[in-house]
PDB file of C-alpha atoms in Angstrom:
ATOM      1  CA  UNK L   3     146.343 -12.620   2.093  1.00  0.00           C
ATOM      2  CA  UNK L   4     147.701 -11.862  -1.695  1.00  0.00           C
ATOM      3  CA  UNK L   5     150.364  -9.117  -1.645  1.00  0.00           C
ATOM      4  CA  UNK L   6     150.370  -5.621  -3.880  1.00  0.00           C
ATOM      5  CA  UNK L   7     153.429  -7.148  -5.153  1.00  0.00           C
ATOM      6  CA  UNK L   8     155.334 -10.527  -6.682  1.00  0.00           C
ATOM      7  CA  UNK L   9     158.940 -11.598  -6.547  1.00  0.00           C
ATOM      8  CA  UNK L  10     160.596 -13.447  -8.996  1.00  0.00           C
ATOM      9  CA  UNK L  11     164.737 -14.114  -9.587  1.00  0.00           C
ATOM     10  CA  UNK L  12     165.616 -11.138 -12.324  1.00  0.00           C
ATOM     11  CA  UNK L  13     166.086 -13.168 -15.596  1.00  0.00           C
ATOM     12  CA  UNK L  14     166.406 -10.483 -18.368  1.00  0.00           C
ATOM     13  CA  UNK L  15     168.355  -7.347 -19.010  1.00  0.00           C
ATOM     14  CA  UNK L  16     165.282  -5.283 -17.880  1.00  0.00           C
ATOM     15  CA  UNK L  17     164.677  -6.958 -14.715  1.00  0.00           C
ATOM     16  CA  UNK L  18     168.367  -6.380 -13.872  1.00  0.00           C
ATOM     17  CA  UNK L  19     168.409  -2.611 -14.632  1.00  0.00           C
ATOM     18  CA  UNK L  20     165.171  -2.557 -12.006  1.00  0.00           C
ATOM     19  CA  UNK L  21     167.140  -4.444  -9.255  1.00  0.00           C
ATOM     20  CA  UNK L  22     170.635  -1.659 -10.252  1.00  0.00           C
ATOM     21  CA  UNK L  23     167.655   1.254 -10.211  1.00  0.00           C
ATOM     22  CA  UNK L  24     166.107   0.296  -6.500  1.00  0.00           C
ATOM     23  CA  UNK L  25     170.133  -0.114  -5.640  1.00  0.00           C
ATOM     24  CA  UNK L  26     170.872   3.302  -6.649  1.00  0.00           C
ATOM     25  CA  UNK L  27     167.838   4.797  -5.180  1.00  0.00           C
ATOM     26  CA  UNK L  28     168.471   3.274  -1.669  1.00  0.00           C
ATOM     27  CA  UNK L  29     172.446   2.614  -1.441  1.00  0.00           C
ATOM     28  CA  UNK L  30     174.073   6.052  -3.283  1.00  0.00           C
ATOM     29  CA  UNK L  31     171.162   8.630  -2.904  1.00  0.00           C
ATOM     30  CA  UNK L  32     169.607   7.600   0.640  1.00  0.00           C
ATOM     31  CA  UNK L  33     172.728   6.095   2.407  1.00  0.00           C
ATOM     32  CA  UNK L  34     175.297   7.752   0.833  1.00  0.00           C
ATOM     33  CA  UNK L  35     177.391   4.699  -0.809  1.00  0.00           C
ATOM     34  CA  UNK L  36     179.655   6.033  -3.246  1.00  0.00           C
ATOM     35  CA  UNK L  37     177.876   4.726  -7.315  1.00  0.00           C
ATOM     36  CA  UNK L  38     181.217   3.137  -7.476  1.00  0.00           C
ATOM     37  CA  UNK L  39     181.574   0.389  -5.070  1.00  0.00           C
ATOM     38  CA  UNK L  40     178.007  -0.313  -5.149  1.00  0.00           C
ATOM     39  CA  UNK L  41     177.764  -2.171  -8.466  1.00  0.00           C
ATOM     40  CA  UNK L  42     180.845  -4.988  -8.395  1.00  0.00           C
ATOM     41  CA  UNK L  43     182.005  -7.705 -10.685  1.00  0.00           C
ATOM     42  CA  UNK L  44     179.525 -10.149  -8.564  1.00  0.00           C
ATOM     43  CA  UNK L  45     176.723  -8.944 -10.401  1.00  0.00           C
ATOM     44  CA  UNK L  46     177.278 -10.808 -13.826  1.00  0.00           C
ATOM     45  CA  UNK L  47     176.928 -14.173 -11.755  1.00  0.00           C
ATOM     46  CA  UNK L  48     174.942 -13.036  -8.842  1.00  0.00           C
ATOM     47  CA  UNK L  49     171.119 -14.158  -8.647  1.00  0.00           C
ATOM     48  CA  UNK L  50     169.227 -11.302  -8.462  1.00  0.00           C
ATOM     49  CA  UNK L  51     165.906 -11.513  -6.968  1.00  0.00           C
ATOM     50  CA  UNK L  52     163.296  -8.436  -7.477  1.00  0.00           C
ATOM     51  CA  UNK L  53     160.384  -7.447  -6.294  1.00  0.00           C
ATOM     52  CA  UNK L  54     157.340  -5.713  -8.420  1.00  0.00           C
ATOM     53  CA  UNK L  55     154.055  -3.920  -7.970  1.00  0.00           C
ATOM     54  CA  UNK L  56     151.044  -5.284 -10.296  1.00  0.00           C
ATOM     55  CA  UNK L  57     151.994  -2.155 -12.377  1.00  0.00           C
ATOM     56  CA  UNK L  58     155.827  -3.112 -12.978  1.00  0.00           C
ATOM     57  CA  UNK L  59     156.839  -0.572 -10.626  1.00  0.00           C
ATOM     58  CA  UNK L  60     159.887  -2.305  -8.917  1.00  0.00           C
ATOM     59  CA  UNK L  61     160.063  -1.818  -5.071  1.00  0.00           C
ATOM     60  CA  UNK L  62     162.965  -3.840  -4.159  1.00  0.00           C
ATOM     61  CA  UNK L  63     165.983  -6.310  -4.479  1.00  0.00           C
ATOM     62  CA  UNK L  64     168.528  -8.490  -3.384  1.00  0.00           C
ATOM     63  CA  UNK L  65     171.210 -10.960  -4.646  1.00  0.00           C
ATOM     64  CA  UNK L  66     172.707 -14.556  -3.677  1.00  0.00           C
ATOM     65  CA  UNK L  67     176.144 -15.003  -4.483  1.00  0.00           C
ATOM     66  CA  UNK L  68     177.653 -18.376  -4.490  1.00  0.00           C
ATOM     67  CA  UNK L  69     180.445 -20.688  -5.043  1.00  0.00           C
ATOM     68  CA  UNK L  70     183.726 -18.622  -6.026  1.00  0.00           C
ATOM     69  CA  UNK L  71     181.602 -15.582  -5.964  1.00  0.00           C
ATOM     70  CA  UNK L  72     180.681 -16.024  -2.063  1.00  0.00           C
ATOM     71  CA  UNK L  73     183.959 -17.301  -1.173  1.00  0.00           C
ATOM     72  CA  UNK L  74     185.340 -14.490   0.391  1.00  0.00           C
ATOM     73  CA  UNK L  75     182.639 -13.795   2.477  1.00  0.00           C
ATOM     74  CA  UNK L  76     181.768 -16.895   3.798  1.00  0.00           C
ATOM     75  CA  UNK L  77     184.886 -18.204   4.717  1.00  0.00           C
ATOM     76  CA  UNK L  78     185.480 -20.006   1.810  1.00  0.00           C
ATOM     77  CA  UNK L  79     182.755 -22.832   2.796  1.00  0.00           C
ATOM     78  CA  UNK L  80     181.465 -23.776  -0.722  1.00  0.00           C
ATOM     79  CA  UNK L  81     177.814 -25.042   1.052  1.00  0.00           C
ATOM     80  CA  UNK L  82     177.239 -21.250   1.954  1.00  0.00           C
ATOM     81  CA  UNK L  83     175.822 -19.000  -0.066  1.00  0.00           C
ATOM     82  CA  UNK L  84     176.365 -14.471   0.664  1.00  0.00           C
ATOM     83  CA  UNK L  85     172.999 -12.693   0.494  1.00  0.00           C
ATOM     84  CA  UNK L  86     173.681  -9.102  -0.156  1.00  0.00           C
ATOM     85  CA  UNK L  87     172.487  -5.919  -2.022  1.00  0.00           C
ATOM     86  CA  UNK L  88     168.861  -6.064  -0.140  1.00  0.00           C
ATOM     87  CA  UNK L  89     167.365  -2.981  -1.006  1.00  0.00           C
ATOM     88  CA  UNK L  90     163.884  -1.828  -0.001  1.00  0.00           C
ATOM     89  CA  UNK L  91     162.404   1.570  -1.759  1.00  0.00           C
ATOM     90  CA  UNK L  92     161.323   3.625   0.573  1.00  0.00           C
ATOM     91  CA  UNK L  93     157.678   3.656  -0.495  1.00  0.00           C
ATOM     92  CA  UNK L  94     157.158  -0.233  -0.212  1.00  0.00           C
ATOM     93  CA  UNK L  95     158.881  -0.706   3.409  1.00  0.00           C
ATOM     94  CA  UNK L  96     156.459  -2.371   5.998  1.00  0.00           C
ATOM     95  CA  UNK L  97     155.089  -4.228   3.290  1.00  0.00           C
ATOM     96  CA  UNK L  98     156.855  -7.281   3.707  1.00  0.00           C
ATOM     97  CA  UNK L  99     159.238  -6.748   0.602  1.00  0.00           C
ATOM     98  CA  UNK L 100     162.341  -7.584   2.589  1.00  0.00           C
ATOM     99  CA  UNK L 101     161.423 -10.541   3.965  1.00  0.00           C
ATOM    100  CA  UNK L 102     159.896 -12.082   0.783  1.00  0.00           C
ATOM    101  CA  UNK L 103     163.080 -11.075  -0.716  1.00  0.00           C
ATOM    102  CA  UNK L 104     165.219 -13.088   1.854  1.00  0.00           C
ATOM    103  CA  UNK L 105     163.409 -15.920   1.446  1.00  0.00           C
ATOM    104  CA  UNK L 106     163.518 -15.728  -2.591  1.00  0.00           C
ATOM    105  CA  UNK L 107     166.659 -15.685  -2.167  1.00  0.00           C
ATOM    106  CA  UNK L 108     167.171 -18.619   0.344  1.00  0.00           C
ATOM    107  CA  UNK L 109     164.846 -20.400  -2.116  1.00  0.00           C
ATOM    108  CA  UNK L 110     167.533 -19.744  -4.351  1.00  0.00           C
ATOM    109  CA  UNK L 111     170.288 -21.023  -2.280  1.00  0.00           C
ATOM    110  CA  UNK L 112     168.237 -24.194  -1.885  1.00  0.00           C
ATOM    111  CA  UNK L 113     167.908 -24.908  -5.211  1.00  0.00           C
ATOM    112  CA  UNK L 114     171.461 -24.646  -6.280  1.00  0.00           C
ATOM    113  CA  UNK L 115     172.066 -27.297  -3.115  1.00  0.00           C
ATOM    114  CA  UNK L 116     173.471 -24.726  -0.495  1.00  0.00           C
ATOM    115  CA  UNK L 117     173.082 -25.478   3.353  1.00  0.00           C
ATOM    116  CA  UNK L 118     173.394 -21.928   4.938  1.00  0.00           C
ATOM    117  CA  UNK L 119     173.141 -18.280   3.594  1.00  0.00           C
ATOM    118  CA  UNK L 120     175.797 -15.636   5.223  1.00  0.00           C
ATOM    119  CA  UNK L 121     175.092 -11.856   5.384  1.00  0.00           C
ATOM    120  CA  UNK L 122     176.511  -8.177   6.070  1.00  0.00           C
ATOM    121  CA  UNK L 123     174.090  -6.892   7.743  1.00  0.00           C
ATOM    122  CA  UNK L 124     174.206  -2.889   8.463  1.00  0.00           C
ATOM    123  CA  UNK L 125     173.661  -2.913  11.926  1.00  0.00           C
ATOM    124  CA  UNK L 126     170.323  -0.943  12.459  1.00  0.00           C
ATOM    125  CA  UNK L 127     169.190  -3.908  10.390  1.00  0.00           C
ATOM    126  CA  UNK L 128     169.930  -7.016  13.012  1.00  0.00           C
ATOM    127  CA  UNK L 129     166.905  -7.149  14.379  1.00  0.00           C
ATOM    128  CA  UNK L 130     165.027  -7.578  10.432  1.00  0.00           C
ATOM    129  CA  UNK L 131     167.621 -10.628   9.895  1.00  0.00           C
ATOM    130  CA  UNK L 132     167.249 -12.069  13.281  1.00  0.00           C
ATOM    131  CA  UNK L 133     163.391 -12.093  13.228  1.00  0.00           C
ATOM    132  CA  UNK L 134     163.864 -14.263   9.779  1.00  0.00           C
ATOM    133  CA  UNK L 135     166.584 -16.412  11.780  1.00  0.00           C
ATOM    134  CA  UNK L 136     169.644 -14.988  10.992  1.00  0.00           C
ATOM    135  CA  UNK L 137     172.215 -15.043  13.803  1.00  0.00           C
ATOM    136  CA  UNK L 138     174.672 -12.699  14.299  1.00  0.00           C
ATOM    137  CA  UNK L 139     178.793 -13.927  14.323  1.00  0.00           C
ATOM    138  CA  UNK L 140     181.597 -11.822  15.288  1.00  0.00           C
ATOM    139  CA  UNK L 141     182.668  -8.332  15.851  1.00  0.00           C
ATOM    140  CA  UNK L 142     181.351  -5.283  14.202  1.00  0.00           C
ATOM    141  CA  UNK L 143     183.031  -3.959  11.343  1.00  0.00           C
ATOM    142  CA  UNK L 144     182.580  -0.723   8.447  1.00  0.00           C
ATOM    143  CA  UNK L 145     181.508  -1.848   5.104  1.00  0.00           C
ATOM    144  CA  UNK L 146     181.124   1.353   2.520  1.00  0.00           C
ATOM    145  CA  UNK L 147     181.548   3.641   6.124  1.00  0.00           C
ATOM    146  CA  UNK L 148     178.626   1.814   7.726  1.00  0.00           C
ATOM    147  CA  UNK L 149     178.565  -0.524  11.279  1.00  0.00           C
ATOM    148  CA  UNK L 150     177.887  -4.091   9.967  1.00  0.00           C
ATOM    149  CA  UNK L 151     177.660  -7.104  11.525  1.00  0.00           C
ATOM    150  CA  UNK L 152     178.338 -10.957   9.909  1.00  0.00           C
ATOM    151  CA  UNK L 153     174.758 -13.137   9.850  1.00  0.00           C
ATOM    152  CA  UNK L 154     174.007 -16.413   9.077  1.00  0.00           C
ATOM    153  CA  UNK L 155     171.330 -19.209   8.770  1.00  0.00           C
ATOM    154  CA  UNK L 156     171.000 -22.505   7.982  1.00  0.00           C
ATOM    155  CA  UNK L 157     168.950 -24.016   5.098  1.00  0.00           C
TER     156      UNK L 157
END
């Protein structure tokens, strides 16, 4: 079955101003997350990964850090890369966007030799994560005044 939309890692300026735009939609509008401390230093080297209807619209995003980048939340284990950011518009959930995301991203993690992918998930969220493998580590904790949980799955 072909989706309504591809994925591809966000290589130029305009790709990264769609991945910031679906941020801003979903993060400081919908949830509340304060402009901010959404956008961080991480994204100059993140890998940003976005997803786009045939028509350009884009309908979601995500980003891989790794190596100094993902240090502090992985534990400091260079072989793990931080998945973060994944944003979903609201018109383009159920559509499989968020998983092909995670797994652009993983692809991404692969192919820059990493063994496992760590996460933040917000807790209403587990259950997406666990049904790609993810498995949830430790206690919860607040992340921009929302319940997360630590994730993780190997490569």
């Amino acid at each position: 079955m072909s989706r309504p939309y591809t994925v591809r890692v966000a290589e130029d300026p305009a790709d990264r101003e769609a991945c910031f735009a679906v941020r801003k939609e979903v993060f400081v509008v919908e949830q509340g997350v304060a402009e901010d401390i959404e956008y961080d230093a991480h994204d100059a080297v993140a890998v940003h990964v976005l997803a786009v209807r045939a028509d350009g619209v884009p309908l979601g995003t995500g980003r891989l850090l790794y190596g100094e980048a993902a240090a502090a939340k992985t534990g400091g284990d260079p072989a793990v890369g931080s998945l973060g950011r994944l944003a979903v518009s609201r018109e383009a959930r159920g559509l499989g966007v968020g998983a092909a995301l995670v797994r652009a991203i993983e692809d991404a993690a692969r192919a820059r030799g990493l063994t496992a992918v760590d996460l933040h998930a917000q807790t209403h969220a587990l259950g997406f994560y666990e049904r790609l493998g993810y498995e949830a580590y430790g206690p919860e904790f607040p992340d921009a005044g929302l319940p997360h949980r630590a994730m993780r799955r190997s490569l």
